[in-house]
Phi, psi and omega in degrees: 000130177259148178243123178261174184301321179298321177297318180296314179302313181299313182299312181292319178303314180293320178300326179277353179075026180265144172276167175303317181296319181296316178295317178301317180298325181297330185233010173085028177244154174283160176301322180297320180291319177300317179299318179297320176295313182298322182275355178082009178290318171255121182299134179260073185240348180286125183300320180296318179293316178301318181296319179300314179293318181299318179289322180295329182264358178073027180246012177274107185268345183230162176301153181304131180295143179235132178294134180237143177289150178297141181281342180246147185278329184223189181294146180278133178237150176266144180182000000 
């Protein structure tokens, strides 16, 4: 059995006793949109959206990821 991000959001939301509307209000989404994310109708793949839900649900354990440019310009060679 695989668990996707929407399943995690639904499970934690319910454990916290939050309604769809309450979670949506915390981050600016409608209850209908939260439901679509939880059910996988709208893919929950955007990092910013995932971060918003993680922080609203208290499951964000690390600072928000930031894209960083590669430190090396080309392929690494041994020599």
